Coordinates of C-alpha atoms in Angstrom, one line a residue:
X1 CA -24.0 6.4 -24.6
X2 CA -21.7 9.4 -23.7
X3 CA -19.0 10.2 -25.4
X4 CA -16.1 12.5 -24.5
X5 CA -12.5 13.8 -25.9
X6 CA -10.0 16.1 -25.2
X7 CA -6.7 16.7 -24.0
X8 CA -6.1 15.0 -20.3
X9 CA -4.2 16.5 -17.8
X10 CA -1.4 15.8 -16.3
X11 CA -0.6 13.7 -19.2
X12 CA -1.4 16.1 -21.5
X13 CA -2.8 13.9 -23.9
X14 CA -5.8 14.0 -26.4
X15 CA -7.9 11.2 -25.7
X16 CA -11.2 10.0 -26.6
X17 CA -13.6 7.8 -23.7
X18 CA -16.8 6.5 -23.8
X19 CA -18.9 6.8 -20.4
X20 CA -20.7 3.3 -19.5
X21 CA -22.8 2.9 -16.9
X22 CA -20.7 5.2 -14.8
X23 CA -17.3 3.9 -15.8
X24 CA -14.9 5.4 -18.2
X25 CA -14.0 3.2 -21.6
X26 CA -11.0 4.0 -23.6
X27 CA -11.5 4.6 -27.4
X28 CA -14.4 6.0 -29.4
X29 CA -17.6 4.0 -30.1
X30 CA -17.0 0.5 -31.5
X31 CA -17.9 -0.3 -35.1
X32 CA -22.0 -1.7 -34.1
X33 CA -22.8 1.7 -32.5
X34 CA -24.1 4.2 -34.7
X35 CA -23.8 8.4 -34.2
X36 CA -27.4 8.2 -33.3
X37 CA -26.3 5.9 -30.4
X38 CA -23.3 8.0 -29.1
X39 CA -23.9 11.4 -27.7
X40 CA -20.7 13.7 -27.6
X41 CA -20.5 15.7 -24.6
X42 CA -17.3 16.7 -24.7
X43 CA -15.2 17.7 -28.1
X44 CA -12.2 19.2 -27.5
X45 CA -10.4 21.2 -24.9
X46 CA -8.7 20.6 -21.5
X47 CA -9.9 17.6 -18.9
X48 CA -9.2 17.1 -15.4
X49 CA -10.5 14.2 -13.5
X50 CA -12.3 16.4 -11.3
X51 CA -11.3 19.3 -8.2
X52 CA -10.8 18.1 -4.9
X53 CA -11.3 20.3 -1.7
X54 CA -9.3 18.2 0.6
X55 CA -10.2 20.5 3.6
X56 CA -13.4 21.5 4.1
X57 CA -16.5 21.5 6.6
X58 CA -19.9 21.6 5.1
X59 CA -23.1 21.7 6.9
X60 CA -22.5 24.3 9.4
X61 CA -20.7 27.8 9.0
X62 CA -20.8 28.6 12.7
X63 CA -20.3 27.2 16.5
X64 CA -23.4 28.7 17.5
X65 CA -25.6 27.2 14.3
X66 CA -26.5 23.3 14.9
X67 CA -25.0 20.9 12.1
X68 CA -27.8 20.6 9.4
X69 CA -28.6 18.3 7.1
X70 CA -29.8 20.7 4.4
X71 CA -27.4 22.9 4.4
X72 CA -24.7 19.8 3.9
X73 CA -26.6 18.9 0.8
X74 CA -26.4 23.1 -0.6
X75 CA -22.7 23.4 0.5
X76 CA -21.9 20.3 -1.2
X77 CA -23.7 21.2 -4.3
X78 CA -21.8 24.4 -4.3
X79 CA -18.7 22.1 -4.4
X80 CA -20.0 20.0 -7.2
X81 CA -21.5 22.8 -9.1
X82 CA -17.4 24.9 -8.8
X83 CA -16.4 21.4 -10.4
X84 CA -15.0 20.2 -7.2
X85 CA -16.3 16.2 -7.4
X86 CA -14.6 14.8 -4.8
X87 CA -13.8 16.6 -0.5
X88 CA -12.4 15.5 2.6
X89 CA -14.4 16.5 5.8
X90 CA -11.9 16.3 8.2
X91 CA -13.3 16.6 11.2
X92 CA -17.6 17.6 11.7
X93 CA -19.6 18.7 14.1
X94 CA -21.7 14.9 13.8
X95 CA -20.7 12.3 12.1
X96 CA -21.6 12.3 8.5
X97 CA -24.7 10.7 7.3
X98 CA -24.9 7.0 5.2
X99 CA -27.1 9.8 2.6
X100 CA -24.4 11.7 0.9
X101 CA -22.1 8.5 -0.1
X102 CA -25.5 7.1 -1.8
X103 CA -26.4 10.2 -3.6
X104 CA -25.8 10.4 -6.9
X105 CA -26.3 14.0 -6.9
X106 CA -23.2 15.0 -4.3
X107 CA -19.2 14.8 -4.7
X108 CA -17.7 11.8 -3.2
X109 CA -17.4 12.4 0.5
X110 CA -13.9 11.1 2.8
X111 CA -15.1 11.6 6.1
X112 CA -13.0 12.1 9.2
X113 CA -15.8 12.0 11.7
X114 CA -16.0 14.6 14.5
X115 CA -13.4 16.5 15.1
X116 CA -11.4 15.2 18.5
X117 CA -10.9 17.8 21.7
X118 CA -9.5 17.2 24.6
X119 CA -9.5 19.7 27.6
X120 CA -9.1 23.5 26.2
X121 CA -8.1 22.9 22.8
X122 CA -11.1 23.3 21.0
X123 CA -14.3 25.4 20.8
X124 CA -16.7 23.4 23.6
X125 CA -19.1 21.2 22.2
X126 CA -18.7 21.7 18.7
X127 CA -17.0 18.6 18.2
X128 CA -16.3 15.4 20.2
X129 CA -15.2 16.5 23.6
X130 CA -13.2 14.0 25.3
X131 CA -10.0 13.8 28.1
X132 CA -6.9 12.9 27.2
X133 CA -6.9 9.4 28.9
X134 CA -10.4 8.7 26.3
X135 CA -8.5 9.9 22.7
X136 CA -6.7 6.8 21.8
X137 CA -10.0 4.8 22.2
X138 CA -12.2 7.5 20.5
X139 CA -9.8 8.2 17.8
X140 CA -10.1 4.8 16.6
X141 CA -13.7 4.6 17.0
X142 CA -13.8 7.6 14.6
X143 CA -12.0 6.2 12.2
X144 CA -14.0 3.2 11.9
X145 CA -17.2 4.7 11.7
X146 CA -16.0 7.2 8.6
X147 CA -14.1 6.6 5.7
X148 CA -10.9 5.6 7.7
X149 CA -9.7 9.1 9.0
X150 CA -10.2 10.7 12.1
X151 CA -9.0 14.3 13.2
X152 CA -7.3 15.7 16.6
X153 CA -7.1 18.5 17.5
X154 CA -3.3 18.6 18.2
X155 CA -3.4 22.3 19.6
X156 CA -5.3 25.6 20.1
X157 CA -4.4 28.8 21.6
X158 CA -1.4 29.7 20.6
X159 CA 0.0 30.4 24.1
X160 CA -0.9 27.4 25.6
X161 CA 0.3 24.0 25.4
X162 CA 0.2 21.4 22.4
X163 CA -1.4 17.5 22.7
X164 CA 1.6 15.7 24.7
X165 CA 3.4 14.1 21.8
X166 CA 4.0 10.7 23.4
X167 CA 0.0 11.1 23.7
X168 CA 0.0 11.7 19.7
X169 CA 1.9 9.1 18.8
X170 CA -0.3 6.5 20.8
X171 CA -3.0 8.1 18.9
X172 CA -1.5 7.4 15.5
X173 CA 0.1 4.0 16.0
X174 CA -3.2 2.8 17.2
X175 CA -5.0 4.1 14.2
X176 CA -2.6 3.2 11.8
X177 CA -3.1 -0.5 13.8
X178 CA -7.2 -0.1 12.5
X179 CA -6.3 0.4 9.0
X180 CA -6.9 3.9 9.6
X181 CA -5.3 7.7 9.4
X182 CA -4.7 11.0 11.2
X183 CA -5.5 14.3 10.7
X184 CA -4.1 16.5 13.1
X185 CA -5.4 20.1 13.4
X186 CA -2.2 22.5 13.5
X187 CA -1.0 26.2 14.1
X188 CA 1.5 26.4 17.2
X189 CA 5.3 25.7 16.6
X190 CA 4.7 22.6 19.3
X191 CA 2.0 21.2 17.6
X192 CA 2.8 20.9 14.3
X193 CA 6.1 19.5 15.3
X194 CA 4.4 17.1 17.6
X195 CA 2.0 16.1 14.8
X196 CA 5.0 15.2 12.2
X197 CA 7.4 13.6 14.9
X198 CA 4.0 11.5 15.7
X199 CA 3.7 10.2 12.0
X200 CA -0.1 12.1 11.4
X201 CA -0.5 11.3 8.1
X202 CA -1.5 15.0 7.2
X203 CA -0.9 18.4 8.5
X204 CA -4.2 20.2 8.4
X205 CA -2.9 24.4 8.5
X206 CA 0.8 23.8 9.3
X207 CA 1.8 27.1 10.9
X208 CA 5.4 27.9 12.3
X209 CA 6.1 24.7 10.8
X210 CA 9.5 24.0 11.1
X211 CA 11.4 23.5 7.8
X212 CA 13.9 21.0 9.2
X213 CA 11.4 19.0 9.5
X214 CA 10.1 18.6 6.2
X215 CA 12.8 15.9 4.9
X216 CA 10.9 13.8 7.3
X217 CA 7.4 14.5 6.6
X218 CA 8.5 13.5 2.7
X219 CA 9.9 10.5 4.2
X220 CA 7.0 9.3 5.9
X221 CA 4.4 10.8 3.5
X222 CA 2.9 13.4 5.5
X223 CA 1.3 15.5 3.8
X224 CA 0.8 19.3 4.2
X225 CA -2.7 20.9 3.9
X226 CA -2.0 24.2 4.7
X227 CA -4.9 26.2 3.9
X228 CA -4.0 29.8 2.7
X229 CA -7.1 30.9 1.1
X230 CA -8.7 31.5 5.0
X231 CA -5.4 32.7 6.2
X232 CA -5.4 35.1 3.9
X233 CA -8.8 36.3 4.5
X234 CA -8.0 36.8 8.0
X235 CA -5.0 38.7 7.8
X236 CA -5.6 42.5 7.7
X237 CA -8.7 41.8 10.5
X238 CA -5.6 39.7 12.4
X239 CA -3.1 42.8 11.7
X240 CA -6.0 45.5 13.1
X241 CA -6.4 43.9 16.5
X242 CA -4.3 45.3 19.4
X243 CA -0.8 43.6 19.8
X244 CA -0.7 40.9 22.1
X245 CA 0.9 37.0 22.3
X246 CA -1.9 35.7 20.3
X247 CA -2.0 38.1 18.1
X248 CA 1.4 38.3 17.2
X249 CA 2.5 34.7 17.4
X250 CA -0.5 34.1 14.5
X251 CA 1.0 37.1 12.4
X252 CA 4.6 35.5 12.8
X253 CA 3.1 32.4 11.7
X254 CA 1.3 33.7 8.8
X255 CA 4.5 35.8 7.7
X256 CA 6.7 32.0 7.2
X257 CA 3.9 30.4 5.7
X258 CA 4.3 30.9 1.8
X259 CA 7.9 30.5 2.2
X260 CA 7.2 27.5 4.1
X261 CA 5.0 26.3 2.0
X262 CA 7.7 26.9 -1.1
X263 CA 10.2 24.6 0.8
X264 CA 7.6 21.5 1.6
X265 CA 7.0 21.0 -2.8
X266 CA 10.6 21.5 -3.3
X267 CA 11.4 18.7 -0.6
X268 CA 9.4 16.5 -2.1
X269 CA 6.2 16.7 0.4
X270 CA 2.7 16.6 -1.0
X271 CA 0.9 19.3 -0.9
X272 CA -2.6 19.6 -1.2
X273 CA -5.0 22.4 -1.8
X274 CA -8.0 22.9 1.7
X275 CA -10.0 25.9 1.9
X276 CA -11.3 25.5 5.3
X277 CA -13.5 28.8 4.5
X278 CA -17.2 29.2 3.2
X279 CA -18.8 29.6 0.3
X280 CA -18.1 26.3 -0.1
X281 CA -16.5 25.3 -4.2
X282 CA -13.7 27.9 -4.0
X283 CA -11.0 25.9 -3.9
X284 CA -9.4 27.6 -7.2
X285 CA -8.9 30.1 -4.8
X286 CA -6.6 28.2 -3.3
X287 CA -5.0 26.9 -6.2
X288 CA -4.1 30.9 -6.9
X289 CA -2.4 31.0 -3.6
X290 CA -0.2 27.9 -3.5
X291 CA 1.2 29.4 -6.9
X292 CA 1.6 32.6 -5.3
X293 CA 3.9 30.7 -2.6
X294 CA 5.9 29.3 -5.0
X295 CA 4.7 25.7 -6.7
X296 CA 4.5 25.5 -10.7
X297 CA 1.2 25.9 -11.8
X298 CA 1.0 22.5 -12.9
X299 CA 1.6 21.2 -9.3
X300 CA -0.4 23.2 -8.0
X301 CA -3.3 22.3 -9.9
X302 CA -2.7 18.7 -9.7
X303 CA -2.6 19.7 -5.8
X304 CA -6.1 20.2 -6.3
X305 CA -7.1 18.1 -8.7
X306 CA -5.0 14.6 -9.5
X307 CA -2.5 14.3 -7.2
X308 CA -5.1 14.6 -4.2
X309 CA -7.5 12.4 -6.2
X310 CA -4.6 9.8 -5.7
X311 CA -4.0 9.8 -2.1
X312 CA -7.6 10.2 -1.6
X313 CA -7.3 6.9 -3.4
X314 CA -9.5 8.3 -6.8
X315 CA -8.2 7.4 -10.2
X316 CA -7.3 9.7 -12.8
X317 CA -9.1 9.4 -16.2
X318 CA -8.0 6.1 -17.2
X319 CA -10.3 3.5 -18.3
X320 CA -12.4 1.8 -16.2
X321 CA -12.2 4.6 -13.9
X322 CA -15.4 6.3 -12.4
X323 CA -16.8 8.8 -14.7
X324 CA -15.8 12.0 -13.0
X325 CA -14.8 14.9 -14.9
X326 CA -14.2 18.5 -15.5
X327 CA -14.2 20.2 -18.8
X328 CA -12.5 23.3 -19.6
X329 CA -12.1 25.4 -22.5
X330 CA -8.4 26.4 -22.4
X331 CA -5.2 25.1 -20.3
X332 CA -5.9 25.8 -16.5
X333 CA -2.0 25.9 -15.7
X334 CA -2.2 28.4 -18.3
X335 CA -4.7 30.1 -17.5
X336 CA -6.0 29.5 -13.8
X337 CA -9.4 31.9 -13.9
X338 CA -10.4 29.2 -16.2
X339 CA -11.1 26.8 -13.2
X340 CA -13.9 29.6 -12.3
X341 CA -15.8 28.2 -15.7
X342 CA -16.3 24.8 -16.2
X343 CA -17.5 24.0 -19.7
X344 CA -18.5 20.8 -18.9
X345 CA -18.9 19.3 -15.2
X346 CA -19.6 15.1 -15.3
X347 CA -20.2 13.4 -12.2
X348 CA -20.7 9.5 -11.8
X349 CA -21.7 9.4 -15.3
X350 CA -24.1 12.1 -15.8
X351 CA -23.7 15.4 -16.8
X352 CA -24.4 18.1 -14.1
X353 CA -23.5 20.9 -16.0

């Protein structure tokens, strides 16, 4: 039998679990086990109940590359092996195969099926193409074939127009209906407010969002995924190209994000940490920049960590919680480059690293 302790974040706790069968016990080892019986993994130091990457696309890095099986299983390794035990996937070039929730091996997967396009908003073919009259029908069939989520597509070029939002909101009210939840893919001024006077439940990128808006998105419980890290990465090749609408209207969006950002935590929205970028496990990265726009360092961890665990649904460490856990040698609010180096990385029980 395992046996861990340490302190637990966000409580901030020293506590001491035993890992049976896969499930987290409370306590140390009761009086008829001996040390021989009891292995400690785990003494001392900082524990999170695992990363989460709550946007991001394994198994394919390209349009042109066909989804692929193997490289789903490597890309979610990388997540595992950066201590990231648990993604959303919203929105894939196929739907994701029964394998990866079955395997031990991987994070736990929340699918939101293929991605949704209708007519010119999305690259052709590399999700589920459909017309505007078929999303309603298809959005709910997505849902129910994942893990309760679908995605749309809610806009594209930036010059062009935005999913209709009476369209949207049909698309959301008959999800909700299912028992499921909407993405919505977001960068135009007229599609993200579409998406949050629709009711998605999160804002996948966010630009030009509007900050009157965002007493209503905390309202509802929308919450904002805005993906810096590939933002970021984008910028100075975004700044080199010559001006033009596109061009600029991105910029201008990029240039209110942080600030925007900022505004969402200190209304009380969630937000949550997405790389939407490859390699796949970096969401520290992202971490980095939701501090640099502005959230405490303990929110933002626990915006990639336990608050994203718990509206994936995912316990914290509590007993009788699945044994997931990451291990780390000082205080990551503290110190954030710890996140790069796990001491310890436990997954369903069984230590991975």
């Amino acid at each position: 039998m395992l046996c861990i302790r340490g302190i637990v974040l966000p409580e901030r706790e020293e506590r001491v679990f035993l890992i049976d069968g896969g499930v987290l016990r409370a306590g140390g080892p009761p009086g008829g086990l001996s040390g021989r019986d009891v292995e400690m993994v785990v003494d001392g130091g900082w524990l999170l109940p695992g990363l989460v990457d709550v946007h991001t696309h394994p198994g394919t890095t390209d349009p042109r590359v066909p989804f692929d099986e193997g490289m789903l299983r490597r890309q979610l390794t990388e997540h595992r092996d950066a201590g990231v035990l648990a993604v959303r996937t919203p929105g894939t070039a196929r739907r994701m195969p029964g394998w990866v929730t079955d395997d031990p091996e991987l994070p736990r997967v929340t699918s939101a099926g293929r991605w949704l396009a209708t007519p010119g908003r999305f690259i052709p073919g590399f999700g589920r193409d459909v017309s505007e009259a078929e999303l309603v029908r298809a959005a709910v069939e997505e849902a129910t074939a994942s893990s309760g989520w679908c995605k749309v597509i809610g806009d594209w070029a930036a010059d062009e127009p935005a999913l209709p939002l009476p369209l949207l909101t049909s698309v959301v009210e008959a999800v909700h209906a299912a028992g499921g939840k909407v993405a919505v893919h977001c960068q135009t001024a007229e599609g993200t407010r579409n998406a949050v006077l629709a009711g998605a439940d999160s804002l996948e990128h966010g630009m030009h969002l509007d900050p009157a808006l965002l007493d209503r998105m905390a309202a509802r419980g929308t919450a904002f995924v805005p993906t810096l890290s590939v933002f970021a990465a984008g910028m100075d090749r975004m700044r080199a190209r010559e001006p033009g609408v596109r061009r600029d209207l991105w910029l201008a969006g990029w240039d209110g994000m942080l600030d925007n950002v900022r505004a969402a935590h200190e209304a009380g929205v969630t937000v949550l940490a997405g790389t939407d970028s490859f390699p796949c496990g970096t969401v520290a990265g992202e971490m980095e920049w939701l501090v640099r726009a502005g959230l405490p360092a303990h929110a933002a961890l626990g915006a990639a960590s336990w608050t994203a665990r718990a509206w994936l649904g995912l316990p914290g460490l509590v007993d009788g919680a699945p044994a997931d856990l990451v291990a780390y040698a000082t205080d990551p609010t503290e110190d954030p480059a710890v996140l790069n180096h796990p001491s310890r990385i436990v997954l369903r029980g069984r230590v991975v690293r």
